[in-house]
Amino acid sequence: MKNLILIGFMGAGKTTAGKLLAKEKEMGFTDTDERIVSEQGREIPDIFAEDGEAYFRDLETELLCHMQEDTYHTVISVGGGMPVRKQNRELLRSLGCVVYLSASRQTILERVKNDGSRPMLDGDDLEARVKRLMRERENFYRQAAHVMIRTDGRSVPQVVRIIDQETRKYGL
Ligand code: S3P
């Protein structure tokens, strides 16, 4: 399979693990949020504030369509909401081997609690918001994934080693 795609909730460690994985496997690395920010010339909170979530979701789908043409042998870290759309789940799977990095609600909360850069987590009661979103998305992540890996209690190098082991059978 041509690419290795990391999906999962905000704070699951997709970008951190993805960068190390790409280095170790001598693959390219790309992050869908970073690509959208650089193409738009503005940060994600600004895109949400100025044009709304639906506009951002359309940018995500458009990017996945472009990536079908121009992305090979690359570790792709994907924004946490990307697998919610059915079309995106199909596009992700056609890009390569999709790995779902999962984490418990407690782990996620620890990792995202002091971060103001995620508009989906703005507002009161972070815990309730994370709980609801995780519950809404769990099935979508599972449907999109070829492989699922739990990250709780594991260091980044450990997670990377497991991803490597689990994806070899997909030709990566
Ligand atoms: C989002 C996750 C973010 C980013 C945007 C929306 C989401 O990416 O795409 O803030 O809906 O879960 P990370 O998962 O990299 O934080």
mmCIF file with all atom_site columns, C-alpha atoms and ligand atoms in Angstrom:
data_model
loop_
_atom_site.group_PDB
_atom_site.id
_atom_site.type_symbol
_atom_site.label_atom_id
_atom_site.label_alt_id
_atom_site.label_comp_id
_atom_site.label_asym_id
_atom_site.label_entity_id
_atom_site.label_seq_id
_atom_site.pdbx_PDB_ins_code
_atom_site.Cartn_x
_atom_site.Cartn_y
_atom_site.Cartn_z
_atom_site.occupancy
_atom_site.B_iso_or_equiv
_atom_site.pdbx_formal_charge
_atom_site.auth_seq_id
_atom_site.auth_comp_id
_atom_site.auth_asym_id
_atom_site.auth_atom_id
_atom_site.pdbx_PDB_model_num
ATOM   1   C CA . MET A 1 1   ? 0.000   0.000  0.000  1.00 0.00 ? 1   MET A CA 1
ATOM   2   C CA . LYS A 1 2   ? 1.308   3.392  -0.863 1.00 0.00 ? 2   LYS A CA 1
ATOM   3   C CA . ASN A 1 3   ? 0.810   5.489  2.296  1.00 0.00 ? 3   ASN A CA 1
ATOM   4   C CA . LEU A 1 4   ? 0.396   5.004  6.031  1.00 0.00 ? 4   LEU A CA 1
ATOM   5   C CA . ILE A 1 5   ? -2.439  7.105  7.471  1.00 0.00 ? 5   ILE A CA 1
ATOM   6   C CA . LEU A 1 6   ? -2.853  7.888  11.177 1.00 0.00 ? 6   LEU A CA 1
ATOM   7   C CA . ILE A 1 7   ? -6.348  8.701  12.419 1.00 0.00 ? 7   ILE A CA 1
ATOM   8   C CA . GLY A 1 8   ? -7.773  9.204  15.899 1.00 0.00 ? 8   GLY A CA 1
ATOM   9   C CA . PHE A 1 9   ? -9.132  11.716 18.334 1.00 0.00 ? 9   PHE A CA 1
ATOM   10  C CA . MET A 1 10  ? -7.417  15.039 19.083 1.00 0.00 ? 10  MET A CA 1
ATOM   11  C CA . GLY A 1 11  ? -4.518  14.354 21.415 1.00 0.00 ? 11  GLY A CA 1
ATOM   12  C CA . ALA A 1 12  ? -4.101  10.713 20.362 1.00 0.00 ? 12  ALA A CA 1
ATOM   13  C CA . GLY A 1 13  ? -0.524  11.458 19.272 1.00 0.00 ? 13  GLY A CA 1
ATOM   14  C CA . LYS A 1 14  ? -0.961  11.160 15.492 1.00 0.00 ? 14  LYS A CA 1
ATOM   15  C CA . THR A 1 15  ? 1.448   13.939 14.585 1.00 0.00 ? 15  THR A CA 1
ATOM   16  C CA . THR A 1 16  ? 4.143   13.097 17.143 1.00 0.00 ? 16  THR A CA 1
ATOM   17  C CA . ALA A 1 17  ? 4.126   9.388  16.335 1.00 0.00 ? 17  ALA A CA 1
ATOM   18  C CA . GLY A 1 18  ? 3.768   10.092 12.618 1.00 0.00 ? 18  GLY A CA 1
ATOM   19  C CA . LYS A 1 19  ? 6.917   12.209 12.451 1.00 0.00 ? 19  LYS A CA 1
ATOM   20  C CA . LEU A 1 20  ? 9.041   9.592  14.199 1.00 0.00 ? 20  LEU A CA 1
ATOM   21  C CA . LEU A 1 21  ? 7.521   6.784  12.142 1.00 0.00 ? 21  LEU A CA 1
ATOM   22  C CA . ALA A 1 22  ? 8.242   8.618  8.886  1.00 0.00 ? 22  ALA A CA 1
ATOM   23  C CA . LYS A 1 23  ? 11.844  9.185  9.944  1.00 0.00 ? 23  LYS A CA 1
ATOM   24  C CA . GLU A 1 24  ? 12.410  5.569  10.906 1.00 0.00 ? 24  GLU A CA 1
ATOM   25  C CA . LYS A 1 25  ? 10.777  4.170  7.789  1.00 0.00 ? 25  LYS A CA 1
ATOM   26  C CA . GLU A 1 26  ? 12.354  6.788  5.518  1.00 0.00 ? 26  GLU A CA 1
ATOM   27  C CA . MET A 1 27  ? 8.943   7.865  4.306  1.00 0.00 ? 27  MET A CA 1
ATOM   28  C CA . GLY A 1 28  ? 7.651   11.385 3.708  1.00 0.00 ? 28  GLY A CA 1
ATOM   29  C CA . PHE A 1 29  ? 5.494   13.047 6.352  1.00 0.00 ? 29  PHE A CA 1
ATOM   30  C CA . THR A 1 30  ? 2.473   15.265 5.965  1.00 0.00 ? 30  THR A CA 1
ATOM   31  C CA . ASP A 1 31  ? -0.194  16.551 8.314  1.00 0.00 ? 31  ASP A CA 1
ATOM   32  C CA . THR A 1 32  ? -3.612  17.474 6.895  1.00 0.00 ? 32  THR A CA 1
ATOM   33  C CA . ASP A 1 33  ? -4.076  20.364 9.340  1.00 0.00 ? 33  ASP A CA 1
ATOM   34  C CA . GLU A 1 34  ? -0.676  21.821 8.451  1.00 0.00 ? 34  GLU A CA 1
ATOM   35  C CA . ARG A 1 35  ? -1.446  21.562 4.748  1.00 0.00 ? 35  ARG A CA 1
ATOM   36  C CA . ILE A 1 36  ? -4.790  23.313 5.154  1.00 0.00 ? 36  ILE A CA 1
ATOM   37  C CA . VAL A 1 37  ? -3.205  26.064 7.258  1.00 0.00 ? 37  VAL A CA 1
ATOM   38  C CA . SER A 1 38  ? -0.462  26.643 4.731  1.00 0.00 ? 38  SER A CA 1
ATOM   39  C CA . GLU A 1 39  ? -2.838  26.603 1.737  1.00 0.00 ? 39  GLU A CA 1
ATOM   40  C CA . GLN A 1 40  ? -5.278  28.949 3.466  1.00 0.00 ? 40  GLN A CA 1
ATOM   41  C CA . GLY A 1 41  ? -2.626  31.221 4.964  1.00 0.00 ? 41  GLY A CA 1
ATOM   42  C CA . ARG A 1 42  ? -4.504  31.263 8.289  1.00 0.00 ? 42  ARG A CA 1
ATOM   43  C CA . GLU A 1 43  ? -4.746  29.167 11.438 1.00 0.00 ? 43  GLU A CA 1
ATOM   44  C CA . ILE A 1 44  ? -7.510  26.606 12.070 1.00 0.00 ? 44  ILE A CA 1
ATOM   45  C CA . PRO A 1 45  ? -9.269  28.663 14.793 1.00 0.00 ? 45  PRO A CA 1
ATOM   46  C CA . ASP A 1 46  ? -9.434  31.551 12.300 1.00 0.00 ? 46  ASP A CA 1
ATOM   47  C CA . ILE A 1 47  ? -10.892 29.332 9.565  1.00 0.00 ? 47  ILE A CA 1
ATOM   48  C CA . PHE A 1 48  ? -13.574 28.104 12.009 1.00 0.00 ? 48  PHE A CA 1
ATOM   49  C CA . ALA A 1 49  ? -14.296 31.628 13.286 1.00 0.00 ? 49  ALA A CA 1
ATOM   50  C CA . GLU A 1 50  ? -14.424 33.289 9.865  1.00 0.00 ? 50  GLU A CA 1
ATOM   51  C CA . ASP A 1 51  ? -16.025 30.589 7.699  1.00 0.00 ? 51  ASP A CA 1
ATOM   52  C CA . GLY A 1 52  ? -17.416 27.947 10.050 1.00 0.00 ? 52  GLY A CA 1
ATOM   53  C CA . GLU A 1 53  ? -16.854 24.252 10.644 1.00 0.00 ? 53  GLU A CA 1
ATOM   54  C CA . ALA A 1 54  ? -18.639 23.106 7.458  1.00 0.00 ? 54  ALA A CA 1
ATOM   55  C CA . TYR A 1 55  ? -16.225 25.137 5.351  1.00 0.00 ? 55  TYR A CA 1
ATOM   56  C CA . PHE A 1 56  ? -13.251 23.546 7.140  1.00 0.00 ? 56  PHE A CA 1
ATOM   57  C CA . ARG A 1 57  ? -14.755 20.073 6.554  1.00 0.00 ? 57  ARG A CA 1
ATOM   58  C CA . ASP A 1 58  ? -15.042 20.821 2.835  1.00 0.00 ? 58  ASP A CA 1
ATOM   59  C CA . LEU A 1 59  ? -11.376 21.859 2.786  1.00 0.00 ? 59  LEU A CA 1
ATOM   60  C CA . GLU A 1 60  ? -10.502 18.527 4.405  1.00 0.00 ? 60  GLU A CA 1
ATOM   61  C CA . THR A 1 61  ? -12.399 16.537 1.762  1.00 0.00 ? 61  THR A CA 1
ATOM   62  C CA . GLU A 1 62  ? -10.883 18.589 -1.051 1.00 0.00 ? 62  GLU A CA 1
ATOM   63  C CA . LEU A 1 63  ? -7.406  17.942 0.330  1.00 0.00 ? 63  LEU A CA 1
ATOM   64  C CA . LEU A 1 64  ? -7.998  14.182 0.525  1.00 0.00 ? 64  LEU A CA 1
ATOM   65  C CA . CYS A 1 65  ? -9.081  14.252 -3.131 1.00 0.00 ? 65  CYS A CA 1
ATOM   66  C CA . HIS A 1 66  ? -5.853  16.045 -4.125 1.00 0.00 ? 66  HIS A CA 1
ATOM   67  C CA . MET A 1 67  ? -3.781  13.641 -2.091 1.00 0.00 ? 67  MET A CA 1
ATOM   68  C CA . GLN A 1 68  ? -5.046  10.727 -4.188 1.00 0.00 ? 68  GLN A CA 1
ATOM   69  C CA . GLU A 1 69  ? -3.015  12.193 -7.042 1.00 0.00 ? 69  GLU A CA 1
ATOM   70  C CA . ASP A 1 70  ? 0.114   13.519 -5.381 1.00 0.00 ? 70  ASP A CA 1
ATOM   71  C CA . THR A 1 71  ? 0.863   11.566 -2.186 1.00 0.00 ? 71  THR A CA 1
ATOM   72  C CA . TYR A 1 72  ? 2.925   8.366  -2.155 1.00 0.00 ? 72  TYR A CA 1
ATOM   73  C CA . HIS A 1 73  ? 5.182   6.622  0.353  1.00 0.00 ? 73  HIS A CA 1
ATOM   74  C CA . THR A 1 74  ? 4.114   9.115  3.010  1.00 0.00 ? 74  THR A CA 1
ATOM   75  C CA . VAL A 1 75  ? 2.966   8.977  6.618  1.00 0.00 ? 75  VAL A CA 1
ATOM   76  C CA . ILE A 1 76  ? -0.161  11.135 6.751  1.00 0.00 ? 76  ILE A CA 1
ATOM   77  C CA . SER A 1 77  ? -1.386  12.484 10.072 1.00 0.00 ? 77  SER A CA 1
ATOM   78  C CA . VAL A 1 78  ? -5.058  13.359 9.783  1.00 0.00 ? 78  VAL A CA 1
ATOM   79  C CA . GLY A 1 79  ? -7.208  15.886 11.697 1.00 0.00 ? 79  GLY A CA 1
ATOM   80  C CA . GLY A 1 80  ? -9.391  14.180 14.321 1.00 0.00 ? 80  GLY A CA 1
ATOM   81  C CA . GLY A 1 81  ? -12.691 14.974 12.578 1.00 0.00 ? 81  GLY A CA 1
ATOM   82  C CA . MET A 1 82  ? -11.718 13.758 9.121  1.00 0.00 ? 82  MET A CA 1
ATOM   83  C CA . PRO A 1 83  ? -13.161 10.199 9.374  1.00 0.00 ? 83  PRO A CA 1
ATOM   84  C CA . VAL A 1 84  ? -16.639 11.474 10.338 1.00 0.00 ? 84  VAL A CA 1
ATOM   85  C CA . ARG A 1 85  ? -17.691 11.892 6.685  1.00 0.00 ? 85  ARG A CA 1
ATOM   86  C CA . LYS A 1 86  ? -18.336 8.661  4.840  1.00 0.00 ? 86  LYS A CA 1
ATOM   87  C CA . GLN A 1 87  ? -16.708 10.027 1.698  1.00 0.00 ? 87  GLN A CA 1
ATOM   88  C CA . ASN A 1 88  ? -13.579 10.839 3.706  1.00 0.00 ? 88  ASN A CA 1
ATOM   89  C CA . ARG A 1 89  ? -13.422 7.338  5.170  1.00 0.00 ? 89  ARG A CA 1
ATOM   90  C CA . GLU A 1 90  ? -13.446 5.938  1.657  1.00 0.00 ? 90  GLU A CA 1
ATOM   91  C CA . LEU A 1 91  ? -10.818 8.429  0.479  1.00 0.00 ? 91  LEU A CA 1
ATOM   92  C CA . LEU A 1 92  ? -8.604  7.648  3.478  1.00 0.00 ? 92  LEU A CA 1
ATOM   93  C CA . ARG A 1 93  ? -8.745  3.911  2.810  1.00 0.00 ? 93  ARG A CA 1
ATOM   94  C CA . SER A 1 94  ? -7.904  4.390  -0.834 1.00 0.00 ? 94  SER A CA 1
ATOM   95  C CA . LEU A 1 95  ? -4.815  6.412  0.163  1.00 0.00 ? 95  LEU A CA 1
ATOM   96  C CA . GLY A 1 96  ? -3.263  3.451  1.973  1.00 0.00 ? 96  GLY A CA 1
ATOM   97  C CA . CYS A 1 97  ? -3.194  1.595  5.252  1.00 0.00 ? 97  CYS A CA 1
ATOM   98  C CA . VAL A 1 98  ? -5.261  3.420  7.884  1.00 0.00 ? 98  VAL A CA 1
ATOM   99  C CA . VAL A 1 99  ? -4.141  3.088  11.513 1.00 0.00 ? 99  VAL A CA 1
ATOM   100 C CA . TYR A 1 100 ? -6.456  4.191  14.315 1.00 0.00 ? 100 TYR A CA 1
ATOM   101 C CA . LEU A 1 101 ? -4.492  5.429  17.329 1.00 0.00 ? 101 LEU A CA 1
ATOM   102 C CA . SER A 1 102 ? -6.908  5.171  20.233 1.00 0.00 ? 102 SER A CA 1
ATOM   103 C CA . ALA A 1 103 ? -6.586  6.502  23.777 1.00 0.00 ? 103 ALA A CA 1
ATOM   104 C CA . SER A 1 104 ? -8.818  6.561  26.838 1.00 0.00 ? 104 SER A CA 1
ATOM   105 C CA . ARG A 1 105 ? -10.843 9.657  27.677 1.00 0.00 ? 105 ARG A CA 1
ATOM   106 C CA . GLN A 1 106 ? -8.558  10.354 30.642 1.00 0.00 ? 106 GLN A CA 1
ATOM   107 C CA . THR A 1 107 ? -5.445  10.227 28.469 1.00 0.00 ? 107 THR A CA 1
ATOM   108 C CA . ILE A 1 108 ? -7.043  12.507 25.879 1.00 0.00 ? 108 ILE A CA 1
ATOM   109 C CA . LEU A 1 109 ? -8.158  14.991 28.536 1.00 0.00 ? 109 LEU A CA 1
ATOM   110 C CA . GLU A 1 110 ? -4.658  15.156 29.993 1.00 0.00 ? 110 GLU A CA 1
ATOM   111 C CA . ARG A 1 111 ? -3.204  15.879 26.572 1.00 0.00 ? 111 ARG A CA 1
ATOM   112 C CA . VAL A 1 112 ? -5.697  18.502 25.378 1.00 0.00 ? 112 VAL A CA 1
ATOM   113 C CA . LYS A 1 113 ? -6.641  20.338 28.558 1.00 0.00 ? 113 LYS A CA 1
ATOM   114 C CA . ASN A 1 114 ? -4.348  23.338 28.139 1.00 0.00 ? 114 ASN A CA 1
ATOM   115 C CA . ASP A 1 115 ? -4.632  23.711 24.399 1.00 0.00 ? 115 ASP A CA 1
ATOM   116 C CA . GLY A 1 116 ? -6.501  26.642 22.909 1.00 0.00 ? 116 GLY A CA 1
ATOM   117 C CA . SER A 1 117 ? -5.831  25.716 19.286 1.00 0.00 ? 117 SER A CA 1
ATOM   118 C CA . ARG A 1 118 ? -8.709  23.278 18.816 1.00 0.00 ? 118 ARG A CA 1
ATOM   119 C CA . PRO A 1 119 ? -12.049 24.982 18.133 1.00 0.00 ? 119 PRO A CA 1
ATOM   120 C CA . MET A 1 120 ? -14.000 21.736 18.614 1.00 0.00 ? 120 MET A CA 1
ATOM   121 C CA . LEU A 1 121 ? -12.941 21.825 22.270 1.00 0.00 ? 121 LEU A CA 1
ATOM   122 C CA . ASP A 1 122 ? -13.770 25.469 22.968 1.00 0.00 ? 122 ASP A CA 1
ATOM   123 C CA . GLY A 1 123 ? -16.427 26.277 25.546 1.00 0.00 ? 123 GLY A CA 1
ATOM   124 C CA . ASP A 1 124 ? -17.489 25.054 28.966 1.00 0.00 ? 124 ASP A CA 1
ATOM   125 C CA . ASP A 1 125 ? -17.117 21.570 30.321 1.00 0.00 ? 125 ASP A CA 1
ATOM   126 C CA . LEU A 1 126 ? -14.252 20.130 28.344 1.00 0.00 ? 126 LEU A CA 1
ATOM   127 C CA . GLU A 1 127 ? -14.811 16.695 29.826 1.00 0.00 ? 127 GLU A CA 1
ATOM   128 C CA . ALA A 1 128 ? -18.429 16.474 28.630 1.00 0.00 ? 128 ALA A CA 1
ATOM   129 C CA . ARG A 1 129 ? -17.451 17.740 25.191 1.00 0.00 ? 129 ARG A CA 1
ATOM   130 C CA . VAL A 1 130 ? -14.648 15.202 24.819 1.00 0.00 ? 130 VAL A CA 1
ATOM   131 C CA . LYS A 1 131 ? -16.912 12.423 26.082 1.00 0.00 ? 131 LYS A CA 1
ATOM   132 C CA . ARG A 1 132 ? -19.646 13.253 23.561 1.00 0.00 ? 132 ARG A CA 1
ATOM   133 C CA . LEU A 1 133 ? -17.312 13.669 20.597 1.00 0.00 ? 133 LEU A CA 1
ATOM   134 C CA . MET A 1 134 ? -15.380 10.486 21.388 1.00 0.00 ? 134 MET A CA 1
ATOM   135 C CA . ARG A 1 135 ? -18.621 8.547  21.640 1.00 0.00 ? 135 ARG A CA 1
ATOM   136 C CA . GLU A 1 136 ? -19.931 10.011 18.359 1.00 0.00 ? 136 GLU A CA 1
ATOM   137 C CA . ARG A 1 137 ? -16.723 9.236  16.515 1.00 0.00 ? 137 ARG A CA 1
ATOM   138 C CA . GLU A 1 138 ? -15.593 5.864  17.816 1.00 0.00 ? 138 GLU A CA 1
ATOM   139 C CA . ASN A 1 139 ? -17.477 3.861  15.168 1.00 0.00 ? 139 ASN A CA 1
ATOM   140 C CA . PHE A 1 140 ? -16.272 6.106  12.377 1.00 0.00 ? 140 PHE A CA 1
ATOM   141 C CA . TYR A 1 141 ? -12.648 5.591  13.408 1.00 0.00 ? 141 TYR A CA 1
ATOM   142 C CA . ARG A 1 142 ? -13.163 1.823  13.536 1.00 0.00 ? 142 ARG A CA 1
ATOM   143 C CA . GLN A 1 143 ? -14.904 1.784  10.166 1.00 0.00 ? 143 GLN A CA 1
ATOM   144 C CA . ALA A 1 144 ? -12.081 3.740  8.537  1.00 0.00 ? 144 ALA A CA 1
ATOM   145 C CA . ALA A 1 145 ? -9.222  1.731  10.061 1.00 0.00 ? 145 ALA A CA 1
ATOM   146 C CA . HIS A 1 146 ? -7.357  -1.312 8.823  1.00 0.00 ? 146 HIS A CA 1
ATOM   147 C CA . VAL A 1 147 ? -5.474  -1.517 12.128 1.00 0.00 ? 147 VAL A CA 1
ATOM   148 C CA . MET A 1 148 ? -6.268  -0.237 15.632 1.00 0.00 ? 148 MET A CA 1
ATOM   149 C CA . ILE A 1 149 ? -3.571  0.483  18.232 1.00 0.00 ? 149 ILE A CA 1
ATOM   150 C CA . ARG A 1 150 ? -4.075  1.568  21.840 1.00 0.00 ? 150 ARG A CA 1
ATOM   151 C CA . THR A 1 151 ? -1.653  4.258  22.954 1.00 0.00 ? 151 THR A CA 1
ATOM   152 C CA . ASP A 1 152 ? -2.460  4.461  26.686 1.00 0.00 ? 152 ASP A CA 1
ATOM   153 C CA . GLY A 1 153 ? 0.607   3.919  28.846 1.00 0.00 ? 153 GLY A CA 1
ATOM   154 C CA . ARG A 1 154 ? 2.877   3.575  25.813 1.00 0.00 ? 154 ARG A CA 1
ATOM   155 C CA . SER A 1 155 ? 5.720   5.883  24.887 1.00 0.00 ? 155 SER A CA 1
ATOM   156 C CA . VAL A 1 156 ? 5.910   7.380  21.403 1.00 0.00 ? 156 VAL A CA 1
ATOM   157 C CA . PRO A 1 157 ? 8.756   5.014  20.337 1.00 0.00 ? 157 PRO A CA 1
ATOM   158 C CA . GLN A 1 158 ? 6.716   2.046  21.601 1.00 0.00 ? 158 GLN A CA 1
ATOM   159 C CA . VAL A 1 159 ? 3.666   3.180  19.633 1.00 0.00 ? 159 VAL A CA 1
ATOM   160 C CA . VAL A 1 160 ? 5.833   3.640  16.542 1.00 0.00 ? 160 VAL A CA 1
ATOM   161 C CA . ARG A 1 161 ? 7.293   0.159  16.882 1.00 0.00 ? 161 ARG A CA 1
ATOM   162 C CA . ILE A 1 162 ? 3.813   -1.369 17.145 1.00 0.00 ? 162 ILE A CA 1
ATOM   163 C CA . ILE A 1 163 ? 2.562   0.583  14.122 1.00 0.00 ? 163 ILE A CA 1
ATOM   164 C CA . ASP A 1 164 ? 5.541   -0.679 12.164 1.00 0.00 ? 164 ASP A CA 1
ATOM   165 C CA . GLN A 1 165 ? 4.931   -4.300 13.208 1.00 0.00 ? 165 GLN A CA 1
ATOM   166 C CA . GLU A 1 166 ? 1.198   -4.167 12.531 1.00 0.00 ? 166 GLU A CA 1
ATOM   167 C CA . THR A 1 167 ? 1.429   -2.541 9.107  1.00 0.00 ? 167 THR A CA 1
ATOM   168 C CA . ARG A 1 168 ? 4.122   -4.758 7.587  1.00 0.00 ? 168 ARG A CA 1
ATOM   169 C CA . LYS A 1 169 ? 1.506   -7.197 6.388  1.00 0.00 ? 169 LYS A CA 1
ATOM   170 C CA . TYR A 1 170 ? 0.047   -4.368 4.291  1.00 0.00 ? 170 TYR A CA 1
ATOM   171 C CA . GLY A 1 171 ? 3.351   -4.030 2.470  1.00 0.00 ? 171 GLY A CA 1
ATOM   172 C CA . LEU A 1 172 ? 4.640   -1.047 4.438  1.00 0.00 ? 172 LEU A CA 1
HETATM 173 C C1 . S3P B 2 .   ? -10.420 18.530 14.770 1.00 0.00 ? 1   S3P B C1 1
HETATM 174 C C2 . S3P B 2 .   ? -9.140  18.109 15.034 1.00 0.00 ? 1   S3P B C2 1
HETATM 175 C C3 . S3P B 2 .   ? -7.973  18.940 14.771 1.00 0.00 ? 1   S3P B C3 1
HETATM 176 C C4 . S3P B 2 .   ? -8.253  19.896 13.623 1.00 0.00 ? 1   S3P B C4 1
HETATM 177 C C5 . S3P B 2 .   ? -9.491  20.700 13.903 1.00 0.00 ? 1   S3P B C5 1
HETATM 178 C C6 . S3P B 2 .   ? -10.724 19.828 14.093 1.00 0.00 ? 1   S3P B C6 1
HETATM 179 C C7 . S3P B 2 .   ? -11.552 17.648 15.127 1.00 0.00 ? 1   S3P B C7 1
HETATM 180 O O1 . S3P B 2 .   ? -6.848  18.123 14.441 1.00 0.00 ? 1   S3P B O1 1
HETATM 181 O O2 . S3P B 2 .   ? -8.391  19.209 12.414 1.00 0.00 ? 1   S3P B O2 1
HETATM 182 O O3 . S3P B 2 .   ? -9.255  21.481 15.063 1.00 0.00 ? 1   S3P B O3 1
HETATM 183 O O4 . S3P B 2 .   ? -12.696 17.905 14.715 1.00 0.00 ? 1   S3P B O4 1
HETATM 184 O O5 . S3P B 2 .   ? -11.317 16.628 15.833 1.00 0.00 ? 1   S3P B O5 1
HETATM 185 P P1 . S3P B 2 .   ? -6.038  17.216 15.530 1.00 0.00 ? 1   S3P B P1 1
HETATM 186 O O6 . S3P B 2 .   ? -6.767  15.919 15.644 1.00 0.00 ? 1   S3P B O6 1
HETATM 187 O O7 . S3P B 2 .   ? -4.699  17.046 14.891 1.00 0.00 ? 1   S3P B O7 1
HETATM 188 O O8 . S3P B 2 .   ? -6.002  17.976 16.797 1.00 0.00 ? 1   S3P B O8 1
#
